[in-house]
Coordinates of C-alpha atoms in Angstrom, one line a residue:
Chain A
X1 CA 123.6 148.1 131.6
X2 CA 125.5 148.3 128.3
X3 CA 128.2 147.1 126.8
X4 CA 131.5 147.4 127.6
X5 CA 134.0 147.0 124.6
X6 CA 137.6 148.3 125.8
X7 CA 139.2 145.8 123.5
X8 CA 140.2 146.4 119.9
X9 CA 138.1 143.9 118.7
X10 CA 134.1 143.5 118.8
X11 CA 133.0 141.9 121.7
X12 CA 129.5 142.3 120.5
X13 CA 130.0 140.5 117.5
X14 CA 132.7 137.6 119.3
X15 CA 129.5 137.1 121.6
X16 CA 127.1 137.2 118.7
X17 CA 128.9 134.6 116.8
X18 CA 129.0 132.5 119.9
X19 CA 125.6 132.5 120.8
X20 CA 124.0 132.3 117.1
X21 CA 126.3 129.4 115.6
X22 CA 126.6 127.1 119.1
X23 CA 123.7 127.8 120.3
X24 CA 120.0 128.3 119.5
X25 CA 117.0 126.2 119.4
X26 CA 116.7 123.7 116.1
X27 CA 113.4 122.1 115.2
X28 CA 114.1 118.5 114.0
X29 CA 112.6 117.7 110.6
X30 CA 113.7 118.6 106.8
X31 CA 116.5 120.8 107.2
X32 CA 118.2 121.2 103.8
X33 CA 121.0 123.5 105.0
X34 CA 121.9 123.6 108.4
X35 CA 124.7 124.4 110.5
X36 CA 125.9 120.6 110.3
X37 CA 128.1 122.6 107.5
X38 CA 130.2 123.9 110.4
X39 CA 133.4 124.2 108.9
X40 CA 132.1 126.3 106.6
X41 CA 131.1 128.5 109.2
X42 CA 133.6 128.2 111.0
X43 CA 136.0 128.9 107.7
X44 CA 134.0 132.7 107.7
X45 CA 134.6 132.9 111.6
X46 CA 138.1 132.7 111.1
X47 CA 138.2 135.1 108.2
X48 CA 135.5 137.4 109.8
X49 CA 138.2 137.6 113.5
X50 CA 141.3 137.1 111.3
X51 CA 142.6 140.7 111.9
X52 CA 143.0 140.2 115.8
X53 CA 144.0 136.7 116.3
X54 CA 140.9 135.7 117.3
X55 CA 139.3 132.4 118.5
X56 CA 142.2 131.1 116.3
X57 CA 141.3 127.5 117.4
X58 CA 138.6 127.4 119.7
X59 CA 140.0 125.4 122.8
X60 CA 138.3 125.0 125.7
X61 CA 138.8 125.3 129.5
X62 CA 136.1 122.8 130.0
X63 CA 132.4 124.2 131.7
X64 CA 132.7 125.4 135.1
X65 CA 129.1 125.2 137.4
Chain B
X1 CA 100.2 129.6 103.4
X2 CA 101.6 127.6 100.5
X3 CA 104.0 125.1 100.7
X4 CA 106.8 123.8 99.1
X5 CA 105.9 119.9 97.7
X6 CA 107.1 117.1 100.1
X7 CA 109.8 115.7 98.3
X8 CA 111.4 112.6 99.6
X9 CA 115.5 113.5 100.7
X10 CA 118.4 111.0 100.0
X11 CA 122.3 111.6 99.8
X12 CA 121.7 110.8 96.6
X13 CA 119.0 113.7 95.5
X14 CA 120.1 116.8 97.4
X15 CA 117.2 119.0 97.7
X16 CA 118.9 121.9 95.8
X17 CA 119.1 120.0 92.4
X18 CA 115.8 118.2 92.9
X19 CA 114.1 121.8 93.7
X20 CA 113.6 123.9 90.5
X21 CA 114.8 127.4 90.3
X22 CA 112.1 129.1 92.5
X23 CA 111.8 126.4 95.2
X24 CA 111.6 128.3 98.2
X25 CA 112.6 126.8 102.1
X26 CA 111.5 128.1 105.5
X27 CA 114.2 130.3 107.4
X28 CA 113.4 129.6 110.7
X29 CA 114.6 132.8 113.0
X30 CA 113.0 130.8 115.9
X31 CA 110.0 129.8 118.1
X32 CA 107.2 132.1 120.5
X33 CA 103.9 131.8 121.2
X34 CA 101.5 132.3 118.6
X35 CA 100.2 136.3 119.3
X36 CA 99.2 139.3 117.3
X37 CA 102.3 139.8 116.0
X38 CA 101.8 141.2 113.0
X39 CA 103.3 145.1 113.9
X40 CA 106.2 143.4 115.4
X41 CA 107.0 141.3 112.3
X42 CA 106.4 144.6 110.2
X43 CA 108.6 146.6 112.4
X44 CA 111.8 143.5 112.3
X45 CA 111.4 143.8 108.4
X46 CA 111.5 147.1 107.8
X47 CA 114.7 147.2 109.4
X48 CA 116.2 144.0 108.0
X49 CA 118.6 143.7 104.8
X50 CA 116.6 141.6 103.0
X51 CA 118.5 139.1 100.4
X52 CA 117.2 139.2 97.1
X53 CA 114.3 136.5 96.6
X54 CA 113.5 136.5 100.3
X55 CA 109.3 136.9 101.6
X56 CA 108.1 139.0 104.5
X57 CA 108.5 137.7 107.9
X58 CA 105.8 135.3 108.6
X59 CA 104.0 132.9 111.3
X60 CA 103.8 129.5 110.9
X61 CA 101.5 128.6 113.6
X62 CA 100.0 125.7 115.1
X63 CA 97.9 125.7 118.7
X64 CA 100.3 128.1 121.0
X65 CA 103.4 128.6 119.3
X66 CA 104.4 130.0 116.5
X67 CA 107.4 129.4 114.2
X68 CA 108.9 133.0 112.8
X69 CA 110.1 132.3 109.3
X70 CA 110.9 133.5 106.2
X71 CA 110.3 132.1 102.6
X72 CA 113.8 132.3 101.0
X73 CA 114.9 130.4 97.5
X74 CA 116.2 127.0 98.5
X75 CA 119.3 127.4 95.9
X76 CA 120.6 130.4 98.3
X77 CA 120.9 128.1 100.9
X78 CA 122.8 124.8 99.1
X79 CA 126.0 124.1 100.3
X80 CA 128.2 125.3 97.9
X81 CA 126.4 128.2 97.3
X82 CA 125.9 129.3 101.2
X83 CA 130.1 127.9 101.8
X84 CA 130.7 130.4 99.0
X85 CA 128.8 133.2 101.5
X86 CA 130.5 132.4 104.6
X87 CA 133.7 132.2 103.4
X88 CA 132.9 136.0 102.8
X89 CA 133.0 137.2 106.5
X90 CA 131.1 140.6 105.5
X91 CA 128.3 138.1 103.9
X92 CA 128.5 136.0 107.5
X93 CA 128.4 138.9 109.3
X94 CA 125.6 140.4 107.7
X95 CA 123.4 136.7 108.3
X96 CA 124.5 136.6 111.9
X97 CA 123.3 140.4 112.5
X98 CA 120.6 139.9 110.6
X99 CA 119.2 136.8 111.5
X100 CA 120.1 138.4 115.3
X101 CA 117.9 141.8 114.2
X102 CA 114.7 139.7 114.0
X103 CA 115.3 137.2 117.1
X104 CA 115.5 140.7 119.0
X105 CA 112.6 142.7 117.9
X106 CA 110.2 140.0 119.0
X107 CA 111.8 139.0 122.0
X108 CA 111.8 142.8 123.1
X109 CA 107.7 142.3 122.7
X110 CA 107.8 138.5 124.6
X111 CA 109.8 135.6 124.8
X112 CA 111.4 133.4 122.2
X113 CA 113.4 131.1 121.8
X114 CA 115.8 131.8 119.1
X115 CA 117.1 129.3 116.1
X116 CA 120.5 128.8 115.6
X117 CA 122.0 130.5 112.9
X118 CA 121.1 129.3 108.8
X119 CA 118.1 126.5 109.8
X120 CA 115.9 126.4 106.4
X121 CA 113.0 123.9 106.2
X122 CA 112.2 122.8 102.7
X123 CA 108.4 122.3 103.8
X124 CA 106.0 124.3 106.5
X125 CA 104.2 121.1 107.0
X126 CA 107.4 119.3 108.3
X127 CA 108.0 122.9 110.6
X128 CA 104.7 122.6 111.7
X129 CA 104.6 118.6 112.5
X130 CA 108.2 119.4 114.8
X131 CA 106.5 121.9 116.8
X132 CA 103.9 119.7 117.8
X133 CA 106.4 117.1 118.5
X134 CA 107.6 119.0 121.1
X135 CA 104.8 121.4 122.0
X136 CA 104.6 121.2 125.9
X137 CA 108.3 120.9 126.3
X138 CA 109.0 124.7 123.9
X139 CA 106.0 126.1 125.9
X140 CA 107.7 125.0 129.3
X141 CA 110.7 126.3 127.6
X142 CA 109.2 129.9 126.7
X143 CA 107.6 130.1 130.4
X144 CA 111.2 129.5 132.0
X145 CA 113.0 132.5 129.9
X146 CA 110.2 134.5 129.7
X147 CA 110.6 137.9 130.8
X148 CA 114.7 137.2 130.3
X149 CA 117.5 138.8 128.9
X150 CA 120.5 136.7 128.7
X151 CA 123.7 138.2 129.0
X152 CA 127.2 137.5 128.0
X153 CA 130.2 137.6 130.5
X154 CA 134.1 137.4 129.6
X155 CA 136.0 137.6 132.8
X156 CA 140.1 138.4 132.6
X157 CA 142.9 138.1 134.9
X158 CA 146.4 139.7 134.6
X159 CA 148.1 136.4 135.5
X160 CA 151.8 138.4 135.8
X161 CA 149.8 140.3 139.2
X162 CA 148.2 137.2 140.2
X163 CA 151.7 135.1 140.2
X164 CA 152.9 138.0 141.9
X165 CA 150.3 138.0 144.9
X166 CA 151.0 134.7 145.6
X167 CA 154.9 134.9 145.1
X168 CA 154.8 137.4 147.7
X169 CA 151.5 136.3 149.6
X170 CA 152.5 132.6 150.2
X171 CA 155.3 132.5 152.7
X172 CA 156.6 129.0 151.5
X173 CA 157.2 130.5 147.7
X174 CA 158.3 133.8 149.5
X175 CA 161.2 132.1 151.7
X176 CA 161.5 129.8 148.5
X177 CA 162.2 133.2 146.3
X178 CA 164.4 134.1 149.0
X179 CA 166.3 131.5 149.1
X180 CA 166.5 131.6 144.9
X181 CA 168.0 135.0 145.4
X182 CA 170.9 134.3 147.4
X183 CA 171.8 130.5 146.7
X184 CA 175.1 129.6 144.3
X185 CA 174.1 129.2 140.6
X186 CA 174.1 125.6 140.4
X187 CA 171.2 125.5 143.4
X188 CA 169.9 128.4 142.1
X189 CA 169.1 127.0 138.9
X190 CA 167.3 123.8 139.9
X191 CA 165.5 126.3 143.2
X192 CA 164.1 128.6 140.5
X193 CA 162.7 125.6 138.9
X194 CA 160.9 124.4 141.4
X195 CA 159.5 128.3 142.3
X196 CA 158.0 128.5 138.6
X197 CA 156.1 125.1 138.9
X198 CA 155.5 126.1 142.3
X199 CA 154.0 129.2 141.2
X200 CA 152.4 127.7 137.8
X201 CA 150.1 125.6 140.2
X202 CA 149.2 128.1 142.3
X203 CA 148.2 130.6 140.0
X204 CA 146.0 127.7 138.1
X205 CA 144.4 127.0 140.6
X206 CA 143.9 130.6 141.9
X207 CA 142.5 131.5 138.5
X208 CA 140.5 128.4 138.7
X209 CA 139.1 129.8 141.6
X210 CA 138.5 133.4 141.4
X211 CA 136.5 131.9 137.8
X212 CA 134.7 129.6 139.7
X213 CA 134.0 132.6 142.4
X214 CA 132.7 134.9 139.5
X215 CA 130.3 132.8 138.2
X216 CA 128.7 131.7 141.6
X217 CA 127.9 135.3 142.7
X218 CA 127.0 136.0 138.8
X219 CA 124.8 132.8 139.0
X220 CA 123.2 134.0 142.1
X221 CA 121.2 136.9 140.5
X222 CA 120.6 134.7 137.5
X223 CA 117.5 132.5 136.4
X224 CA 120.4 130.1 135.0
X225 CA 123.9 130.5 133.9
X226 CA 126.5 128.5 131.6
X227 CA 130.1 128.4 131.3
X228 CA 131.7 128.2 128.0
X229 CA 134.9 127.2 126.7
X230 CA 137.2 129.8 126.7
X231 CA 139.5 130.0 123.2
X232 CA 143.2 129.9 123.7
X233 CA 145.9 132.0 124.6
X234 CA 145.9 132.9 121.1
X235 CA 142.6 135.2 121.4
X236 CA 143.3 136.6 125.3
X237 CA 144.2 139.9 125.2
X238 CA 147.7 141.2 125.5
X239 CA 148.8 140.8 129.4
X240 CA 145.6 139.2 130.3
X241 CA 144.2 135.6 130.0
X242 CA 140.2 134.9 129.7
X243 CA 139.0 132.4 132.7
X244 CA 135.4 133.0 132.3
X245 CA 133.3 133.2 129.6
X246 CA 129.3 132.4 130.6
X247 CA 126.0 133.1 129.5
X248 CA 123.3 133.9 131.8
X249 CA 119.8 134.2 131.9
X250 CA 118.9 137.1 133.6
X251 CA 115.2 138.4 135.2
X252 CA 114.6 141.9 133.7
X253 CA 113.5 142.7 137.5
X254 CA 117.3 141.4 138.8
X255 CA 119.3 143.8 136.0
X256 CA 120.3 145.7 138.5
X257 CA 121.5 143.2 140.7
X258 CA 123.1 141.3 138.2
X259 CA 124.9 144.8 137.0
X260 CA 125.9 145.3 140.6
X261 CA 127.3 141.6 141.1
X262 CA 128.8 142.3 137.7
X263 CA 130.8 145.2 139.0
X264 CA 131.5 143.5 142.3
X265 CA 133.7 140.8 140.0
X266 CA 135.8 143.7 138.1
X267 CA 138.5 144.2 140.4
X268 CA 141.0 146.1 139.2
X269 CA 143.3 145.5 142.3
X270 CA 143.1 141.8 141.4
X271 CA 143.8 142.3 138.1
X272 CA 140.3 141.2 137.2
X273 CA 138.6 142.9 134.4
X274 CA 134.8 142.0 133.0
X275 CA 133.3 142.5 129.7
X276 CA 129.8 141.7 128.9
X277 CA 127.1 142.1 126.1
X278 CA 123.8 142.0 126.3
X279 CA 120.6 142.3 126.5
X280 CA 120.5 139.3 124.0
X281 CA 117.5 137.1 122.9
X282 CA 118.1 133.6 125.3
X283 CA 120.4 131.7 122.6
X284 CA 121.9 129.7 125.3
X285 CA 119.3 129.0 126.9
X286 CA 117.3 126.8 124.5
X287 CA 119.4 123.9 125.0
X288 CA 117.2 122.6 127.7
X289 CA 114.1 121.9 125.5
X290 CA 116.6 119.8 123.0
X291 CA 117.8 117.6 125.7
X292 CA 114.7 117.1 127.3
X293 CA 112.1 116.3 123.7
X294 CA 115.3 114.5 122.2
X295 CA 115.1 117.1 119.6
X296 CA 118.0 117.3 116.7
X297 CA 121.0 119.0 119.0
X298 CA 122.6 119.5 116.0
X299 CA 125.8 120.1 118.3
X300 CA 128.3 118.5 116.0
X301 CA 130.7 120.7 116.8
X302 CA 130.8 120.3 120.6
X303 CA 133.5 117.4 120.4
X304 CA 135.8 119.7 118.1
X305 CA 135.1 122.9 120.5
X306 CA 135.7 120.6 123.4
X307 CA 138.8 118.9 122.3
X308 CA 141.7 120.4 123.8
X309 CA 139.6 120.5 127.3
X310 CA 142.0 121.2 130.1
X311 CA 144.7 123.7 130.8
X312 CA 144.0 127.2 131.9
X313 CA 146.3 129.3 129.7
X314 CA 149.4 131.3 131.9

């Protein structure tokens, strides 16, 4: 199964993004940096997917089960 | 190992201008089981980017798990000085795919469950005392993605065919269409109304539906799945709107089941298109062991992602 990226932009790195900055496992104990400096992050994000208009403002459909 | 002193933290004495010049932090690329992994960790770094100042890949271990970090020079990862990098999106870019590149050569040898992005320690002792914290629920949590890929799905609908269907499939909006057609202007005007909110419900809730549909049969071949939000109508394609965005975690073994329910949901017909990505190390699927040891969610952001819950963009 690969990847399937008709779209002009990267899905691969749209996905990436998603999974690496929302989610992931985080150890509690002496973090000096961590990603409680979202909207930093989230500053690059915008930069990074500028081009295409993408996740402009990340609104939300809500979680389906 | 050496480690970094214990220094005491405050607001007041941020770590970066406590630590001298060559204080170095832990970055944690995430958690497995402590193995000999020493050929795998060789094989990540020679394929890694490494920033300037930054150590091998190492293990910090402790009874069965093992922490996968890097030594790295604290001052890289202050605020100002990392806000500076990630306002650079080829610098972010470069973290994310690199931080990505080691999660995935080890979970390609056994499980892990990988960090969130930019998570430095200042002290191995302090990475060492969380993992025992929490020991028996990340071991519980390697068992249940073990032998896992999880996979990314972004499910589209062409909501122009979908308002069509129904416009012509429903025969209350049909004769209502009908009637739109051939009444004077002033009825016409007010009937046409009422056939656009008419047919704005509808196609929410069909879209609602077929998403709901999509993730069920995906779900089916999956050891777990999770929807996400999807971003606005700003980011959907043109002509298309995302209802589905998920995660799932999927049994090597069921690939090609899951493949075949992923093709199964593509319906061009429908005017339903998939993407997906994958194999990826189980990010989403870590989120279970947080919950469940009370660990730092460090989900901050969930309220701002979250805001704007609601409408399905038409």
């Amino acid at each position: 199964m690969s990847q399937a990226t008709p779209g002009a932009q990267d899905v691969t790195l749209i996905d990436l993004l998603d999974r690496i900055i929302d989610h992931g496992v985080v150890l509690a104990g002496d973090v000096t940096l961590s990603v409680a400096d979202v909207d930093l992050i989230y500053l690059g994000l915008r930069v990074l997917l500028a081009p295409v208009e993408r996740l402009p403002e990340l609104t939300s459909a809500g979680g389906r089960r | 190992m050496t480690t970094t002193a214990t220094r005491p933290r405050t607001e007041a004495n941020p770590p970066t201008e406590r630590a001298g010049a060559g204080a170095r932090g832990w970055y944690l690329y995430g958690i497995t089981r402590s193995g000999p992994l020493a050929a795998v960790l060789a094989e990540a770094d020679a394929g890694a980017e490494l920033d300037a100042g930054g150590g091998p890949l190492e293990l910090l271990e402790l009874s069965g798990l093992a922490a996968v970090v890097r030594a790295v020079p604290l001052a890289d990862f202050s605020p100002p000085v990392l806000g500076e990098r990630l306002r650079d999106a080829a610098a972010l870019e470069a973290m994310v795919r690199g931080h990505n590149a080691v999660t995935a050569v080890v979970h390609r040898r056994q499980a892990i469950l990988p960090a969130k992005l930019g998570l430095v320690y200042a002290d191995a002792g302090e990475v060492a005392a969380a993992l025992a914290a929490v020991e028996h629920t990340l071991l519980r949590q390697l068992e249940r993605v073990d032998g896992c890929d999880e996979w990314a799905v972004h499910l589209y609908a062409d909501p122009a065919l979908i308002r069509e269907c129904i416009a012509t499939g429903d025969p209350a909006l049909r004769g209502l269409r009908a009637e739109c057609a051939s009444a004077r202007p002033g009825r016409a005007f007010f009937l046409e109304r009422e056939l656009r909110d008419r047919l704005d419900a509808a196609a929410r809730e069909a879209l609602s539906a077929l998403a709901q549909e999509a993730f069920d049969r995906l779900a089916a071949c999956a050891v777990a799945g999770q929807a996400n939000p999807v971003p606005g109508p700003a980011a959907d394609p043109p002509g298309e709107v995302e209802i589905l965005r998920a995660a799932f975690l999927v049994a090597r073994d069921d690939a090609a089941r899951f493949e075949a329910a992923l093709a199964a949901t593509a319906d061009a017909d429908a005017g339903l298109r998939c993407e997906q990505s994958g194999p990826w190390p189980p990010y989403s699927f870590t989120a279970g062991a947080e919950e469940e040891a009370g660990l730092t969610a460090e989900g901050g952001e969930e309220p701002h992602m979250r805001a704007e819950a609601g409408e399905e963009a038409l």
